[in-house]
GROMACS .gro file of C-alpha atoms in nm:
model
  305
    1MET     CA    1  -0.657  -4.396   0.679
    2ARG     CA    2  -0.490  -4.653   0.588
    3LEU     CA    3  -0.362  -4.880   0.806
    4ALA     CA    4  -0.252  -5.240   0.991
    5PHE     CA    5  -0.333  -5.352   1.300
    6MET     CA    6  -0.044  -5.580   1.487
    7GLY     CA    7  -0.208  -5.724   1.882
    8SER     CA    8  -0.300  -6.069   2.024
    9PRO     CA    9  -0.455  -6.039   2.400
   10ASP     CA   10  -0.784  -5.932   2.477
   11PHE     CA   11  -0.602  -5.624   2.585
   12ALA     CA   12  -0.539  -5.498   2.130
   13VAL     CA   13  -0.951  -5.612   2.076
   14PRO     CA   14  -1.070  -5.230   2.250
   15ALA     CA   15  -0.881  -5.083   1.987
   16LEU     CA   16  -0.930  -5.271   1.677
   17ARG     CA   17  -1.276  -5.237   1.724
   18ALA     CA   18  -1.238  -4.881   1.784
   19LEU     CA   19  -1.065  -4.804   1.468
   20HIS     CA   20  -1.294  -5.027   1.289
   21GLY     CA   21  -1.594  -4.842   1.393
   22ALA     CA   22  -1.420  -4.530   1.307
   23GLY     CA   23  -1.376  -4.591   0.959
   24HIS     CA   24  -0.960  -4.683   0.883
   25ALA     CA   25  -0.904  -4.957   0.612
   26ILE     CA   26  -0.736  -5.130   0.820
   27ALA     CA   27  -0.582  -5.343   0.566
   28ALA     CA   28  -0.391  -5.646   0.763
   29VAL     CA   29  -0.468  -5.743   1.151
   30TYR     CA   30  -0.115  -5.906   1.273
   31CYS     CA   31  -0.133  -6.098   1.634
   32GLN     CA   32   0.021  -6.426   1.724
   33PRO     CA   33  -0.130  -6.755   1.543
   34PRO     CA   34  -0.271  -6.984   1.736
   35ARG     CA   35  -0.212  -7.133   2.027
   36PRO     CA   36  -0.302  -7.561   2.224
   37ALA     CA   37  -0.577  -7.423   2.464
   38GLY     CA   38  -0.800  -7.554   2.737
   39ARG     CA   39  -0.870  -7.946   2.800
   40GLY     CA   40  -0.855  -8.045   2.441
   41GLN     CA   41  -0.487  -7.784   2.348
   42LYS     CA   42  -0.676  -7.775   2.005
   43ASP     CA   43  -0.499  -7.510   1.774
   44THR     CA   44  -0.708  -7.176   1.971
   45PRO     CA   45  -0.679  -6.837   1.861
   46CYS     CA   46  -0.606  -6.548   2.063
   47PRO     CA   47  -0.860  -6.264   2.056
   48VAL     CA   48  -0.776  -5.995   1.868
   49HIS     CA   49  -0.756  -6.288   1.549
   50ARG     CA   50  -1.126  -6.341   1.627
   51ALA     CA   51  -1.210  -6.013   1.685
   52ALA     CA   52  -1.081  -5.925   1.280
   53LEU     CA   53  -1.196  -6.211   1.192
   54GLU     CA   54  -1.588  -6.133   1.311
   55LEU     CA   55  -1.479  -5.779   1.156
   56GLY     CA   56  -1.407  -5.952   0.826
   57LEU     CA   57  -0.946  -5.860   0.798
   58PRO     CA   58  -0.729  -6.014   0.610
   59VAL     CA   59  -0.508  -6.167   0.939
   60ARG     CA   60  -0.197  -6.272   0.927
   61ILE     CA   61  -0.051  -6.445   1.154
   62PRO     CA   62   0.382  -6.516   1.083
   63ALA     CA   63   0.584  -6.629   1.322
   64ARG     CA   64   0.847  -6.476   1.246
   65LEU     CA   65   0.920  -6.149   1.136
   66ARG     CA   66   1.283  -6.058   1.238
   67ARG     CA   67   1.493  -6.269   0.963
   68ASP     CA   68   1.193  -6.329   0.723
   69ALA     CA   69   1.311  -6.112   0.412
   70GLU     CA   70   0.933  -6.186   0.268
   71ALA     CA   71   0.725  -6.164   0.540
   72GLN     CA   72   0.906  -5.754   0.587
   73ALA     CA   73   0.803  -5.720   0.240
   74ALA     CA   74   0.501  -5.825   0.230
   75PHE     CA   75   0.491  -5.544   0.485
   76ALA     CA   76   0.598  -5.334   0.250
   77ALA     CA   77   0.319  -5.432   0.002
   78LEU     CA   78   0.060  -5.328   0.190
   79ASP     CA   79   0.112  -4.935   0.134
   80LEU     CA   80   0.057  -4.778   0.510
   81ASP     CA   81   0.002  -4.443   0.655
   82ALA     CA   82   0.010  -4.615   0.976
   83ALA     CA   83  -0.001  -4.954   1.199
   84VAL     CA   84  -0.081  -4.986   1.528
   85VAL     CA   85   0.081  -5.199   1.832
   86ALA     CA   86  -0.075  -5.311   2.078
   87ALA     CA   87   0.089  -5.620   2.286
   88TYR     CA   88   0.144  -5.826   1.975
   89GLY     CA   89   0.436  -6.037   2.058
   90LEU     CA   90   0.697  -5.924   1.799
   91ILE     CA   91   0.944  -5.713   1.745
   92LEU     CA   92   0.872  -5.531   1.491
   93PRO     CA   93   1.230  -5.540   1.275
   94PRO     CA   94   1.408  -5.172   1.216
   95ALA     CA   95   1.277  -5.240   0.779
   96MET     CA   96   0.893  -5.268   0.928
   97LEU     CA   97   0.920  -4.927   1.148
   98ALA     CA   98   1.045  -4.717   0.901
   99ALA     CA   99   0.730  -4.858   0.534
  100PRO     CA  100   0.499  -4.694   0.699
  101ARG     CA  101   0.452  -4.299   0.572
  102ARG     CA  102   0.353  -4.221   0.982
  103GLY     CA  103   0.605  -4.544   1.169
  104CYS     CA  104   0.416  -4.737   1.400
  105LEU     CA  105   0.239  -4.604   1.688
  106ASN     CA  106   0.276  -4.818   1.991
  107ILE     CA  107  -0.001  -4.907   2.295
  108HIS     CA  108   0.170  -4.909   2.572
  109ALA     CA  109   0.021  -4.969   2.939
  110SER     CA  110   0.194  -4.710   3.182
  111LEU     CA  111   0.242  -4.362   3.202
  112LEU     CA  112   0.651  -4.339   3.019
  113PRO     CA  113   0.865  -4.329   3.100
  114ARG     CA  114   0.787  -4.535   3.421
  115TRP     CA  115   0.738  -4.919   3.405
  116ARG     CA  116   0.912  -5.049   3.086
  117GLY     CA  117   0.850  -5.381   2.917
  118ALA     CA  118   0.703  -5.684   2.913
  119ALA     CA  119   0.426  -5.635   3.288
  120PRO     CA  120   0.349  -5.294   3.353
  121ILE     CA  121  -0.038  -5.355   3.447
  122GLN     CA  122   0.101  -5.543   3.770
  123ALA     CA  123   0.386  -5.334   3.757
  124ALA     CA  124   0.208  -5.024   3.916
  125ILE     CA  125  -0.071  -5.203   4.135
  126LEU     CA  126   0.272  -5.446   4.268
  127ALA     CA  127   0.446  -5.087   4.341
  128GLY     CA  128   0.179  -4.897   4.515
  129ASP     CA  129   0.207  -4.666   4.260
  130ALA     CA  130  -0.105  -4.455   4.222
  131GLU     CA  131  -0.183  -4.375   3.888
  132SER     CA  132  -0.131  -4.618   3.592
  133GLY     CA  133  -0.227  -4.487   3.239
  134VAL     CA  134  -0.160  -4.497   2.929
  135THR     CA  135   0.127  -4.388   2.676
  136ILE     CA  136   0.087  -4.393   2.240
  137MET     CA  137   0.438  -4.362   2.083
  138GLN     CA  138   0.595  -4.352   1.838
  139MET     CA  139   0.804  -4.678   1.836
  140GLU     CA  140   1.169  -4.720   1.748
  141GLU     CA  141   1.417  -4.988   1.797
  142GLY     CA  142   1.467  -4.954   2.171
  143LEU     CA  143   1.215  -5.187   2.400
  144ASP     CA  144   0.919  -4.917   2.465
  145THR     CA  145   1.217  -4.590   2.417
  146GLY     CA  146   0.993  -4.413   2.142
  147PRO     CA  147   0.904  -4.044   2.143
  148MET     CA  148   0.566  -4.001   2.304
  149LEU     CA  149   0.280  -3.909   2.161
  150LEU     CA  150   0.040  -3.866   2.384
  151ARG     CA  151  -0.068  -3.985   2.718
  152GLU     CA  152  -0.397  -4.010   2.977
  153ALA     CA  153  -0.323  -4.091   3.335
  154VAL     CA  154  -0.623  -4.414   3.494
  155PRO     CA  155  -0.606  -4.309   3.940
  156ILE     CA  156  -0.473  -4.704   4.103
  157GLY     CA  157  -0.747  -4.681   4.360
  158PRO     CA  158  -0.678  -4.877   4.726
  159ARG     CA  159  -0.928  -5.231   4.630
  160LEU     CA  160  -0.820  -5.226   4.213
  161THR     CA  161  -0.693  -5.493   4.080
  162THR     CA  162  -0.507  -5.617   3.736
  163PRO     CA  163  -0.819  -5.764   3.542
  164ALA     CA  164  -0.981  -5.389   3.618
  165LEU     CA  165  -0.723  -5.122   3.534
  166HIS     CA  166  -0.703  -5.396   3.259
  167ASP     CA  167  -0.988  -5.320   3.102
  168ALA     CA  168  -1.051  -4.937   3.196
  169LEU     CA  169  -0.644  -4.870   2.976
  170ALA     CA  170  -0.790  -5.094   2.718
  171GLU     CA  171  -1.011  -4.856   2.710
  172ALA     CA  172  -0.803  -4.582   2.700
  173GLY     CA  173  -0.566  -4.631   2.494
  174ALA     CA  174  -0.870  -4.727   2.254
  175ALA     CA  175  -0.980  -4.409   2.263
  176LEU     CA  176  -0.615  -4.283   2.225
  177ILE     CA  177  -0.490  -4.340   1.987
  178LEU     CA  178  -0.747  -4.236   1.732
  179ARG     CA  179  -0.748  -3.893   1.878
  180ALA     CA  180  -0.375  -3.979   1.844
  181LEU     CA  181  -0.406  -4.122   1.469
  182ALA     CA  182  -0.619  -3.763   1.406
  183GLU     CA  183  -0.426  -3.464   1.609
  184ALA     CA  184  -0.085  -3.609   1.410
  185PRO     CA  185   0.090  -3.442   1.804
  186VAL     CA  186   0.408  -3.344   1.768
  187PRO     CA  187   0.601  -3.710   1.954
  188VAL     CA  188   0.758  -3.562   2.251
  189PRO     CA  189   1.130  -3.719   2.385
  190GLN     CA  190   1.065  -3.984   2.672
  191PRO     CA  191   1.245  -3.784   2.959
  192GLU     CA  192   1.560  -3.991   3.084
  193ALA     CA  193   1.450  -3.900   3.484
  194GLY     CA  194   1.161  -4.228   3.604
  195VAL     CA  195   1.251  -4.455   3.365
  196THR     CA  196   1.229  -4.783   3.546
  197TYR     CA  197   1.130  -5.193   3.396
  198ALA     CA  198   0.841  -5.413   3.396
  199PRO     CA  199   0.987  -5.804   3.383
  200LYS     CA  200   0.783  -6.073   3.246
  201LEU     CA  201   0.539  -6.241   3.483
  202SER     CA  202   0.634  -6.634   3.533
  203LYS     CA  203   0.493  -6.979   3.808
  204ALA     CA  204   0.821  -6.810   3.997
  205ASP     CA  205   0.666  -6.536   4.143
  206ALA     CA  206   0.310  -6.679   4.252
  207PRO     CA  207   0.456  -6.809   4.555
  208LEU     CA  208   0.361  -6.514   4.923
  209ASP     CA  209   0.641  -6.462   5.112
  210TRP     CA  210   0.426  -6.411   5.501
  211GLY     CA  211   0.814  -6.211   5.558
  212HIS     CA  212   0.675  -5.936   5.405
  213ALA     CA  213   0.406  -5.642   5.507
  214ALA     CA  214   0.041  -5.748   5.447
  215ALA     CA  215  -0.018  -5.436   5.252
  216ALA     CA  216   0.267  -5.514   5.025
  217LEU     CA  217   0.120  -5.895   5.005
  218ASP     CA  218  -0.242  -5.701   4.911
  219ARG     CA  219  -0.134  -5.561   4.614
  220ARG     CA  220   0.024  -5.896   4.547
  221VAL     CA  221  -0.277  -6.086   4.571
  222ARG     CA  222  -0.423  -5.806   4.335
  223ALA     CA  223  -0.153  -5.768   4.133
  224LEU     CA  224  -0.084  -6.156   4.063
  225ASN     CA  225  -0.479  -6.274   3.995
  226PRO     CA  226  -0.552  -6.428   3.740
  227TRP     CA  227  -0.225  -6.519   3.616
  228PRO     CA  228   0.009  -6.635   3.768
  229GLY     CA  229  -0.145  -6.660   4.097
  230THR     CA  230  -0.033  -6.615   4.437
  231VAL     CA  231  -0.024  -6.988   4.679
  232PHE     CA  232   0.043  -7.086   5.022
  233ARG     CA  233   0.105  -7.450   5.108
  234HIS     CA  234  -0.050  -7.663   5.356
  235ALA     CA  235  -0.118  -7.990   5.415
  236GLY     CA  236   0.086  -8.097   5.106
  237GLU     CA  237  -0.196  -7.845   4.877
  238ALA     CA  238  -0.050  -7.514   4.711
  239ILE     CA  239  -0.362  -7.317   4.835
  240ARG     CA  240  -0.406  -7.029   4.580
  241VAL     CA  241  -0.566  -6.635   4.738
  242LEU     CA  242  -0.803  -6.488   4.496
  243GLU     CA  243  -0.851  -6.195   4.753
  244ALA     CA  244  -0.774  -6.030   5.042
  245GLU     CA  245  -0.704  -5.785   5.300
  246ALA     CA  246  -0.482  -5.594   5.523
  247LEU     CA  247  -0.497  -5.558   5.846
  248PRO     CA  248  -0.309  -5.412   6.219
  249GLY     CA  249  -0.114  -5.741   6.318
  250PRO     CA  250  -0.022  -5.765   6.698
  251ALA     CA  251   0.269  -5.727   6.776
  252GLY     CA  252   0.570  -6.112   6.804
  253ALA     CA  253   0.335  -6.359   6.604
  254ALA     CA  254   0.593  -6.602   6.319
  255PRO     CA  255   0.423  -6.467   6.022
  256GLY     CA  256   0.279  -6.769   5.835
  257THR     CA  257   0.114  -6.790   6.149
  258VAL     CA  258  -0.304  -6.825   6.170
  259LEU     CA  259  -0.416  -6.523   6.378
  260ASP     CA  260  -0.788  -6.621   6.396
  261ALA     CA  261  -1.103  -6.811   6.251
  262ALA     CA  262  -1.086  -6.542   5.987
  263PRO     CA  263  -0.851  -6.654   5.891
  264SER     CA  264  -0.610  -6.350   5.954
  265ILE     CA  265  -0.189  -6.469   5.880
  266ALA     CA  266   0.083  -6.317   6.063
  267CYS     CA  267   0.279  -6.096   5.803
  268GLY     CA  268   0.593  -5.950   5.879
  269GLU     CA  269   0.407  -5.608   5.940
  270GLY     CA  270   0.040  -5.613   5.968
  271ALA     CA  271  -0.205  -5.928   5.891
  272LEU     CA  272  -0.386  -6.045   5.590
  273ARG     CA  273  -0.638  -6.122   5.640
  274LEU     CA  274  -0.747  -6.409   5.330
  275LEU     CA  275  -1.121  -6.359   5.179
  276ARG     CA  276  -1.097  -6.592   4.840
  277LEU     CA  277  -0.923  -6.945   4.824
  278GLN     CA  278  -0.939  -7.236   4.630
  279ARG     CA  279  -0.756  -7.588   4.600
  280PRO     CA  280  -0.651  -7.712   4.365
  281GLY     CA  281  -0.880  -7.918   4.087
  282ARG     CA  282  -1.092  -7.752   4.282
  283ALA     CA  283  -1.318  -7.364   4.238
  284PRO     CA  284  -1.277  -7.113   4.440
  285LEU     CA  285  -1.463  -7.041   4.785
  286PRO     CA  286  -1.521  -6.806   4.930
  287ALA     CA  287  -1.342  -6.832   5.330
  288GLU     CA  288  -1.586  -6.940   5.534
  289ALA     CA  289  -1.793  -7.153   5.236
  290PHE     CA  290  -1.354  -7.334   5.179
  291LEU     CA  291  -1.246  -7.347   5.611
  292ARG     CA  292  -1.563  -7.605   5.616
  293GLY     CA  293  -1.316  -7.850   5.373
  294PHE     CA  294  -0.993  -7.677   5.437
  295PRO     CA  295  -0.955  -7.638   5.805
  296LEU     CA  296  -0.701  -7.373   5.894
  297PRO     CA  297  -0.688  -7.335   6.243
  298PRO     CA  298  -0.602  -7.021   6.511
  299GLY     CA  299  -0.229  -7.126   6.567
  300THR     CA  300  -0.071  -7.316   6.272
  301VAL     CA  301   0.194  -7.180   6.089
  302LEU     CA  302   0.139  -7.190   5.668
  303GLN     CA  303   0.424  -7.204   5.398
  304GLY     CA  304   0.499  -7.020   5.107
  305GLY     CA  305   0.422  -7.144   4.789
   0.00000   0.00000   0.00000
């Protein structure tokens, strides 16, 4: 089948490799332009760009598509059977959505209609969902509103992190898009009930609020690492919490109070034991090693981030 592939981050790479490995003719790979990265701030191609070059596939990196008639005409000239889209990062205008004979198929990292939007993986963990999954969706102009072709659930275990769920969903999406192209399932409209949205995350989401329940903060630590991370402040430093676990806590302790040498921190309900921490500009450390250079004596009251 003659395809275009449109994606940018690591999540999209397994699908690109699967489509190429299955023998589909990938006429062009669309991805975000190189961005400054690393200490030298050199322009660095995104993961899909690097994978496409490795596979010998032609890459296109338009800065925009809407109101760009030339880019839209170039896409139409590819004479595609379908376009596969996975976390591309640009909105496709109606002319491009309609250009391929089978339209544009999106690999979305949730069980639609739950968690439409920009951060569905993190949202599922934050909410304490028992499962997430992948939906192959026929794209239309609305935000993740198109009819569904296939869905596959992935369980969310009690200690699952965003990186682990990300990788599981990326692999599931790669397998599912091959099935969708081969089987051409009948599109099913999304139900109107149960729609939720996962807004884009920012650094403003990083501070830990000790007034929340420890179980919610544990999910937050697992959901928001590696980015934007979760932090609290002490002695003028923003300390990153990379791993933690929720425990029962004593009644009446003020939220943010260090309860013991573990260290465990009193929360609005229960306590959060800190397992791995990082000071600014330093390496991540297990809590025991961290405390040797940055003590948190019992009775200390920690601030949010």
